[in-house]
MMTF fields as JSON, N, C-alpha, C and O atoms, coordinates in Angstrom:
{
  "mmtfVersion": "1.0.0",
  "mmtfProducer": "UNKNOWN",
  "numBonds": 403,
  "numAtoms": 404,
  "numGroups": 101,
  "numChains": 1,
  "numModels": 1,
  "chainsPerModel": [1],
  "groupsPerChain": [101],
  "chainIdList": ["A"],
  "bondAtomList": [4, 2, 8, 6, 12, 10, 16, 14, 20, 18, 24, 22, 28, 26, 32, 30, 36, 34, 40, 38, 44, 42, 48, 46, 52, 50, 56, 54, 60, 58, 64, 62, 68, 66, 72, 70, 76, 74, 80, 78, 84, 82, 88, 86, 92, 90, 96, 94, 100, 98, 104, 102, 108, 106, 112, 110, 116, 114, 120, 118, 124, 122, 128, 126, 132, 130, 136, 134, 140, 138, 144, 142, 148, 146, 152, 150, 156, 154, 160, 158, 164, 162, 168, 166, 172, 170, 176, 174, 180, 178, 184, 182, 188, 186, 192, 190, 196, 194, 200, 198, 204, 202, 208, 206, 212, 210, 216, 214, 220, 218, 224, 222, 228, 226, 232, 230, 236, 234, 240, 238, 244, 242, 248, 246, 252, 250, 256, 254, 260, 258, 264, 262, 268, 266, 272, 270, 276, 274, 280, 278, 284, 282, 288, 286, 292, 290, 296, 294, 300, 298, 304, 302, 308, 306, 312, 310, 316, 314, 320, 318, 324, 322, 328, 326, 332, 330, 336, 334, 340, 338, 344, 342, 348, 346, 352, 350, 356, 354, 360, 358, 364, 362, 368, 366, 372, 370, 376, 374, 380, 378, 384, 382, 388, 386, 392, 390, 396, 394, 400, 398],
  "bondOrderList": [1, 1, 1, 1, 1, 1, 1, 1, 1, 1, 1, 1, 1, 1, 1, 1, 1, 1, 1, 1, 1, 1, 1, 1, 1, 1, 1, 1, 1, 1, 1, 1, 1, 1, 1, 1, 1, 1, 1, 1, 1, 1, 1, 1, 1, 1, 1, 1, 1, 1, 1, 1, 1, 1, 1, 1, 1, 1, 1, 1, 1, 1, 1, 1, 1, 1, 1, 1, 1, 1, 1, 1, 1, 1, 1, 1, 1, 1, 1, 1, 1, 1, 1, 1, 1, 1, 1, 1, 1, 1, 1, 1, 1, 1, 1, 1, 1, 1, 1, 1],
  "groupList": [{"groupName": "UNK", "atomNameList": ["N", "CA", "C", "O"], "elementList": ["N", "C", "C", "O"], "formalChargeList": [0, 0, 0, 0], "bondAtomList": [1, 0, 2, 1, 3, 2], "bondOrderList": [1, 1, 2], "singleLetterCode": "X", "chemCompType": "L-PEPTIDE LINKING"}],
  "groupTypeList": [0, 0, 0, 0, 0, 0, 0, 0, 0, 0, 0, 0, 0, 0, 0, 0, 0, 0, 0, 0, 0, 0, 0, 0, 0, 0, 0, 0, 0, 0, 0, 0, 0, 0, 0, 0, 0, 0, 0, 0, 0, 0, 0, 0, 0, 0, 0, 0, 0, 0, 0, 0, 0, 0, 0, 0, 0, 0, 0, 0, 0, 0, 0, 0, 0, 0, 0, 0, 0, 0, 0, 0, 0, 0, 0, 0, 0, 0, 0, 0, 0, 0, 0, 0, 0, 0, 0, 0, 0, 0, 0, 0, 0, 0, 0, 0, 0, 0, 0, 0, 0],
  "groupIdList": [1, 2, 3, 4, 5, 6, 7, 8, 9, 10, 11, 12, 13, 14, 15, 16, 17, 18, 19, 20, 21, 22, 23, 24, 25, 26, 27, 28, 29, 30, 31, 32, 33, 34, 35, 36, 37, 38, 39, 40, 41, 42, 43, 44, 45, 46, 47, 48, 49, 50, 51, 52, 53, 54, 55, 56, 57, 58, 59, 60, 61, 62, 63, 64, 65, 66, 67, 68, 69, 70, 71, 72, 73, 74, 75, 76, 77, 78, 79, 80, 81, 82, 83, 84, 85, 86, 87, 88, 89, 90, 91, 92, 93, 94, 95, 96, 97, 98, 99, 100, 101],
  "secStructList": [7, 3, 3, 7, 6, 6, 1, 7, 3, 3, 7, 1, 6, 6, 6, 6, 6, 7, 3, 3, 3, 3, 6, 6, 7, 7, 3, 3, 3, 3, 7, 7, 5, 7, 7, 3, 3, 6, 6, 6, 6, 3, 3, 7, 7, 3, 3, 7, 7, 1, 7, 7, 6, 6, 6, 6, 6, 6, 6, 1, 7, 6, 6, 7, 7, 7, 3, 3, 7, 4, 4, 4, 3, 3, 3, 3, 1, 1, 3, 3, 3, 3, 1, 7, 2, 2, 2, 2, 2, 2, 2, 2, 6, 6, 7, 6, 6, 6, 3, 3, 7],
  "xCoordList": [19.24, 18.914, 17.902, 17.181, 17.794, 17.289, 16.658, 17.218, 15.627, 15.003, 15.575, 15.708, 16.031, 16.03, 14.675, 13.637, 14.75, 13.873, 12.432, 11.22, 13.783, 13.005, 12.316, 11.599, 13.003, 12.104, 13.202, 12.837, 14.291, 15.512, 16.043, 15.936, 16.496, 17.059, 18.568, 19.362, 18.808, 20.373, 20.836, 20.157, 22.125, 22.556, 22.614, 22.807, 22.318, 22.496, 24.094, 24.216, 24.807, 26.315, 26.73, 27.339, 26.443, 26.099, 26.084, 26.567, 25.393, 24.686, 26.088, 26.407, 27.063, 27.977, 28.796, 29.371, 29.318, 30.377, 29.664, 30.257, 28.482, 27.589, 27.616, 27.565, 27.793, 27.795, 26.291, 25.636, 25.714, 24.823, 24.594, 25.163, 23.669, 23.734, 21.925, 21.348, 21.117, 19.868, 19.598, 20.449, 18.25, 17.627, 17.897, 17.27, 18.848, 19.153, 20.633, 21.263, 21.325, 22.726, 23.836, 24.934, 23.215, 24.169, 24.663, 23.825, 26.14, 26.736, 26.325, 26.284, 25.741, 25.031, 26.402, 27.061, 26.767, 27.773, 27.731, 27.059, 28.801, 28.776, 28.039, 28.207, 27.422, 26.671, 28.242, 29.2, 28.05, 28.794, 28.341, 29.005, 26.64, 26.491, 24.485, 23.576, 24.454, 22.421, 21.565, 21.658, 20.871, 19.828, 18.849, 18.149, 18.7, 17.678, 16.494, 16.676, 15.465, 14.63, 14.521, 14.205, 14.919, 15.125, 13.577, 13.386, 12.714, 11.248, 10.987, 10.737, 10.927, 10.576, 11.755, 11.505, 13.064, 13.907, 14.084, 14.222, 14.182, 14.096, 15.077, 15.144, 15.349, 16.686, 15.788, 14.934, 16.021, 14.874, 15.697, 15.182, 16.995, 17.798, 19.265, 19.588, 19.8, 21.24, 21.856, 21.543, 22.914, 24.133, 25.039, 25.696, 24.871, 26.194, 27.169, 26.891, 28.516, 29.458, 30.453, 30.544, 30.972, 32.195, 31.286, 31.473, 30.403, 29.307, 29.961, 30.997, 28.905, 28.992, 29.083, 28.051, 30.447, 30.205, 29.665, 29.705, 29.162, 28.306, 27.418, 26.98, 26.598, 25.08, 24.722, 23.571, 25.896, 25.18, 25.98, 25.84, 26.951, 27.183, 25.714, 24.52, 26.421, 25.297, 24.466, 23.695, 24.397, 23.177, 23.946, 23.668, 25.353, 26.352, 27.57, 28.211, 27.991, 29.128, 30.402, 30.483, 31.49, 32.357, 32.556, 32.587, 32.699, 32.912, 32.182, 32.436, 31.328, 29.452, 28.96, 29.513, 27.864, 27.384, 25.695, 25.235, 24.84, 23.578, 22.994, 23.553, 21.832, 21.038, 19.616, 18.58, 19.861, 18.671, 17.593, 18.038, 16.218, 14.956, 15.26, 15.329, 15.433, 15.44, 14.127, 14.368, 13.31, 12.393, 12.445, 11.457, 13.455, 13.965, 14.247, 14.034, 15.146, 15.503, 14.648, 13.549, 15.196, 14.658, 14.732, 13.837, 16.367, 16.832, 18.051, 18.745, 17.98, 19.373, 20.135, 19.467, 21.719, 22.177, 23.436, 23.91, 24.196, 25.91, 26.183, 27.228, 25.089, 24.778, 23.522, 22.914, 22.951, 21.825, 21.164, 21.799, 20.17, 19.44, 18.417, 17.861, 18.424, 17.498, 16.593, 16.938, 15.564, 14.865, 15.82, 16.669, 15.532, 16.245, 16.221, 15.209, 17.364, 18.323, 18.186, 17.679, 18.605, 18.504, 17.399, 17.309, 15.844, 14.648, 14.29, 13.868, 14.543, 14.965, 15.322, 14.59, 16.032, 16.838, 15.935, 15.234, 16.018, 14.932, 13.789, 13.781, 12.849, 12.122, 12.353, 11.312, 13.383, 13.643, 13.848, 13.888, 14.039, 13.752, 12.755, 12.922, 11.322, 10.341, 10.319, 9.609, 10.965, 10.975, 12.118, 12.919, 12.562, 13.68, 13.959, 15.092, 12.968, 12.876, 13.606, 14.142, 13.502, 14.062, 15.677, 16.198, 16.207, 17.748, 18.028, 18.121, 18.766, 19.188, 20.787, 21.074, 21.654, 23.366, 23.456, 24.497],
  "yCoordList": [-12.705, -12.958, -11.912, -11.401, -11.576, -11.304, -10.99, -11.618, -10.215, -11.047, -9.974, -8.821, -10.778, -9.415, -9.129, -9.742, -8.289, -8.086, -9.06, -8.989, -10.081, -11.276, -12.442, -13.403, -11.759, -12.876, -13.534, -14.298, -13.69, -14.679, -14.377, -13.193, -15.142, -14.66, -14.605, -15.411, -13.381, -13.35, -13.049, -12.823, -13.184, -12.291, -11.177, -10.727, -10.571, -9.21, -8.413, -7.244, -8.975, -9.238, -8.706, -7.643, -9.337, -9.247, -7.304, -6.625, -7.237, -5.686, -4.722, -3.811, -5.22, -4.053, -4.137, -5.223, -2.776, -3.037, -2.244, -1.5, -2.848, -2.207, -1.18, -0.505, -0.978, 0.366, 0.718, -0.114, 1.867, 2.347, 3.632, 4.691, 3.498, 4.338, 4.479, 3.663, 6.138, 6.069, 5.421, 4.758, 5.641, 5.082, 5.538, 5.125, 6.521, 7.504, 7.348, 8.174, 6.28, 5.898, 7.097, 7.451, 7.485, 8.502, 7.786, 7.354, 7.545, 7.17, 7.632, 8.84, 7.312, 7.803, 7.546, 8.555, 6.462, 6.288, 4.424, 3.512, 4.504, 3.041, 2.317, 2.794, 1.419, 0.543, 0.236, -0.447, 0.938, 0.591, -0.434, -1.094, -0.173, -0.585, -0.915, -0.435, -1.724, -1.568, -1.471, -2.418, -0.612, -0.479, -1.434, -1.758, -2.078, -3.635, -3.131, -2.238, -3.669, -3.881, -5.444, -6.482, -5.127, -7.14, -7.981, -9.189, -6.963, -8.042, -8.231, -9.409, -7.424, -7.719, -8.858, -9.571, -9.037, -9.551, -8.845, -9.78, -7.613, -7.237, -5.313, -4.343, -5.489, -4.363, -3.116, -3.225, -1.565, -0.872, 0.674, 1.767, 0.476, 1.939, 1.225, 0.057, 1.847, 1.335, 3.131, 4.299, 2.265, 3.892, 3.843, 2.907, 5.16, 5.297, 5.808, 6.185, 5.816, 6.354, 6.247, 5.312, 7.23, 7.578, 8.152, 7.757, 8.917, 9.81, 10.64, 11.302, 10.404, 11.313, 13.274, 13.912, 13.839, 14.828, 16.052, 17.211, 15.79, 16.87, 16.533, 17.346, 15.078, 15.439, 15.603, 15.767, 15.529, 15.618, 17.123, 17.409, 18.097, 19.131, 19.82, 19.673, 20.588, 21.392, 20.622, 21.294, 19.615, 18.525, 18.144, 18.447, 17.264, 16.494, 16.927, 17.304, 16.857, 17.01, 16.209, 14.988, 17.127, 16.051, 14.524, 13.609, 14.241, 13.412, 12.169, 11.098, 12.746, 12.13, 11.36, 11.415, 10.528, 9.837, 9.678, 10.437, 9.007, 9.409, 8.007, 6.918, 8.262, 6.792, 6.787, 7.374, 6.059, 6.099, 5.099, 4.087, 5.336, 4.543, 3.222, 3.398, 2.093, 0.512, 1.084, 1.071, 1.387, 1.501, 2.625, 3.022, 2.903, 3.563, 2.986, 3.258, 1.514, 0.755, 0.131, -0.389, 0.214, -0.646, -1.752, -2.556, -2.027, -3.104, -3.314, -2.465, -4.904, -5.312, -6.374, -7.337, -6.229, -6.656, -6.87, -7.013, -6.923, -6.202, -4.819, -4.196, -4.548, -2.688, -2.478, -3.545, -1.785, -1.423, 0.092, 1.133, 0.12, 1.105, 1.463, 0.672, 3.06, 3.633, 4.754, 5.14, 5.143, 6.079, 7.233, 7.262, 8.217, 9.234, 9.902, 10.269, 10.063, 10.597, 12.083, 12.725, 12.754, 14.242, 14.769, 15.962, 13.7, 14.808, 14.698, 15.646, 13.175, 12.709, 14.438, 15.406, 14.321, 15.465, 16.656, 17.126, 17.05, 18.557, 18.432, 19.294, 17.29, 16.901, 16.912, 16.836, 16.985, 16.513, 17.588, 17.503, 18.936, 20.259, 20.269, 20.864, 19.28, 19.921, 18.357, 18.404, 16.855, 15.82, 15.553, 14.954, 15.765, 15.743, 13.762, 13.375, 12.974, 11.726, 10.897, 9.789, 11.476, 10.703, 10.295, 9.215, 11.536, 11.329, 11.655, 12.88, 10.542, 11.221, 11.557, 11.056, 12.161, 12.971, 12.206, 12.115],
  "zCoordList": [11.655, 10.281, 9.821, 10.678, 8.636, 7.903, 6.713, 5.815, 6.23, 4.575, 4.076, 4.488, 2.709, 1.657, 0.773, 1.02, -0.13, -1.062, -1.715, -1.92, -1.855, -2.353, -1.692, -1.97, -0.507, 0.614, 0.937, 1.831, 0.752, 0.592, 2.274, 2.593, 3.165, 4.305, 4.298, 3.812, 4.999, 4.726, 6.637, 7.638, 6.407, 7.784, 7.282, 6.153, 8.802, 9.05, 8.902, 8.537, 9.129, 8.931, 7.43, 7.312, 6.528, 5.149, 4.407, 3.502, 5.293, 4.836, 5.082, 4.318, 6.638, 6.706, 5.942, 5.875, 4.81, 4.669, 2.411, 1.629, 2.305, 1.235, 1.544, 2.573, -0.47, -0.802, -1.107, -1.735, -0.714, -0.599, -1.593, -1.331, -2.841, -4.384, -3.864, -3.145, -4.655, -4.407, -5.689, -6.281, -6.172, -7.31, -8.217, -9.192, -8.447, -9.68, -9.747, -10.408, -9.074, -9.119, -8.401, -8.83, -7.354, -7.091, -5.949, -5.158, -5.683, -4.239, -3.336, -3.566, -1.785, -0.991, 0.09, 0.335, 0.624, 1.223, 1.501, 1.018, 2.504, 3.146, 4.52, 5.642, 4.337, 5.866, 6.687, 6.325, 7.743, 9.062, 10.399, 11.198, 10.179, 10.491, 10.614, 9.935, 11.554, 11.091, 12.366, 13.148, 12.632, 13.616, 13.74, 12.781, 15.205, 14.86, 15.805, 16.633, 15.649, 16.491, 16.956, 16.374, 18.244, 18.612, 18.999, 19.144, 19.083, 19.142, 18.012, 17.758, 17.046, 15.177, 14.749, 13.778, 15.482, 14.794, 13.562, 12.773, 12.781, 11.799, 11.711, 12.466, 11.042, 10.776, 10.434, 9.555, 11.322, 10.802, 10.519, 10.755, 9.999, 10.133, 9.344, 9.565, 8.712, 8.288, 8.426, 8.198, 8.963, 9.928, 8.64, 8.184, 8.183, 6.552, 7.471, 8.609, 6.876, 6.961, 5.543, 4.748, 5.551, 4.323, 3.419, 2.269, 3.548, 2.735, 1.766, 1.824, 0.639, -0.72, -0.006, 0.202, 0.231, 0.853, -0.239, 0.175, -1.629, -2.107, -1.574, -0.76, -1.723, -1.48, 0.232, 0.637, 1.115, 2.208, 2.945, 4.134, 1.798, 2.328, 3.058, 2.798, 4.033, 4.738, 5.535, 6.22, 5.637, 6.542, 7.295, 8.455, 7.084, 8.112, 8.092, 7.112, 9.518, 9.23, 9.082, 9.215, 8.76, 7.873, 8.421, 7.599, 9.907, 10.329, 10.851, 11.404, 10.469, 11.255, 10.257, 9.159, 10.456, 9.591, 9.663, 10.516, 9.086, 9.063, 9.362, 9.233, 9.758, 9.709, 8.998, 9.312, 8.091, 7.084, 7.778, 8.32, 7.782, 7.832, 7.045, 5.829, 7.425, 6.476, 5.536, 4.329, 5.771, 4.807, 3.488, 2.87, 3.312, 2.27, 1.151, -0.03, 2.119, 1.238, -0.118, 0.073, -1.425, -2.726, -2.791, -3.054, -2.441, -3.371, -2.109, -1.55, -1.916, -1.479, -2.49, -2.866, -3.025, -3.748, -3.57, -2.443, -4.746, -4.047, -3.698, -3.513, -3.664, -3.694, -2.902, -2.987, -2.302, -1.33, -2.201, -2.027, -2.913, -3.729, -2.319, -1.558, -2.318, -1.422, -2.296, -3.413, -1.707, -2.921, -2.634, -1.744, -3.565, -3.789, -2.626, -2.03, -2.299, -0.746, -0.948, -0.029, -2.12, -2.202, -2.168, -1.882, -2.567, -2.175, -0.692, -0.029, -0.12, 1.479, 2.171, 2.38, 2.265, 2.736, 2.581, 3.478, 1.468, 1.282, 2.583, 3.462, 2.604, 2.731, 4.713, 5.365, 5.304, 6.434, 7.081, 8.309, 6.417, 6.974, 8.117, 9.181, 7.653, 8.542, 9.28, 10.284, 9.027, 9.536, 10.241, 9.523, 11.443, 11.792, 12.312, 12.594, 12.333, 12.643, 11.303, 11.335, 10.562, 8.929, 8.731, 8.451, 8.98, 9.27, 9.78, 9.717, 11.537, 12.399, 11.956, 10.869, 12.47, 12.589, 13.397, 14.048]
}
């Protein structure tokens, strides 16, 4: 289990399968799946796959998928809002821990 936003508990289950847009509405890709930490009980990474291949040309490749920090996350909904993924990225040049391939 786990909380959303609002405090509300959901399964973890729930999350695969969301579409994943940053804060500026751009498609980021889809949850395949979610990275847990099992002593927190608490979800700390969501694995995209079927990625927006403009914004992640040059970073991934075609077939690969990324794993975002849970703490990116905004908003969980019928949609999963993350902060903006394209300055993410710029930004990961010198952070290679942010998004693993």
């Amino acid at each position: 289990m786990t909380v959303d936003m609002n405090g509300t508990p959901q399964e973890i289950t729930t999350l695969v399968g969301r579409e994943v847009y940053s804060n500026n509405g751009v498609f980021v890709g889809e949850v395949e799946d979610v990275r847990l930490d099992l002593d927190r009980q608490s979800v700390t990474g969501l694995a995209l796959g079927q990625l927006n291949d403009e914004l992640f040309s040059g970073h991934v490749e075609r077939e690969k998928g990324v794993l975002l920090p849970y703490r990116w996350v905004r908003a969980v909904g019928d949609v999963i809002l993350v902060n903006d993924v394209i300055e993410r990225l710029e930004e990961t040049d010198t952070d290679a821990d942010e998004v693993v391939v």
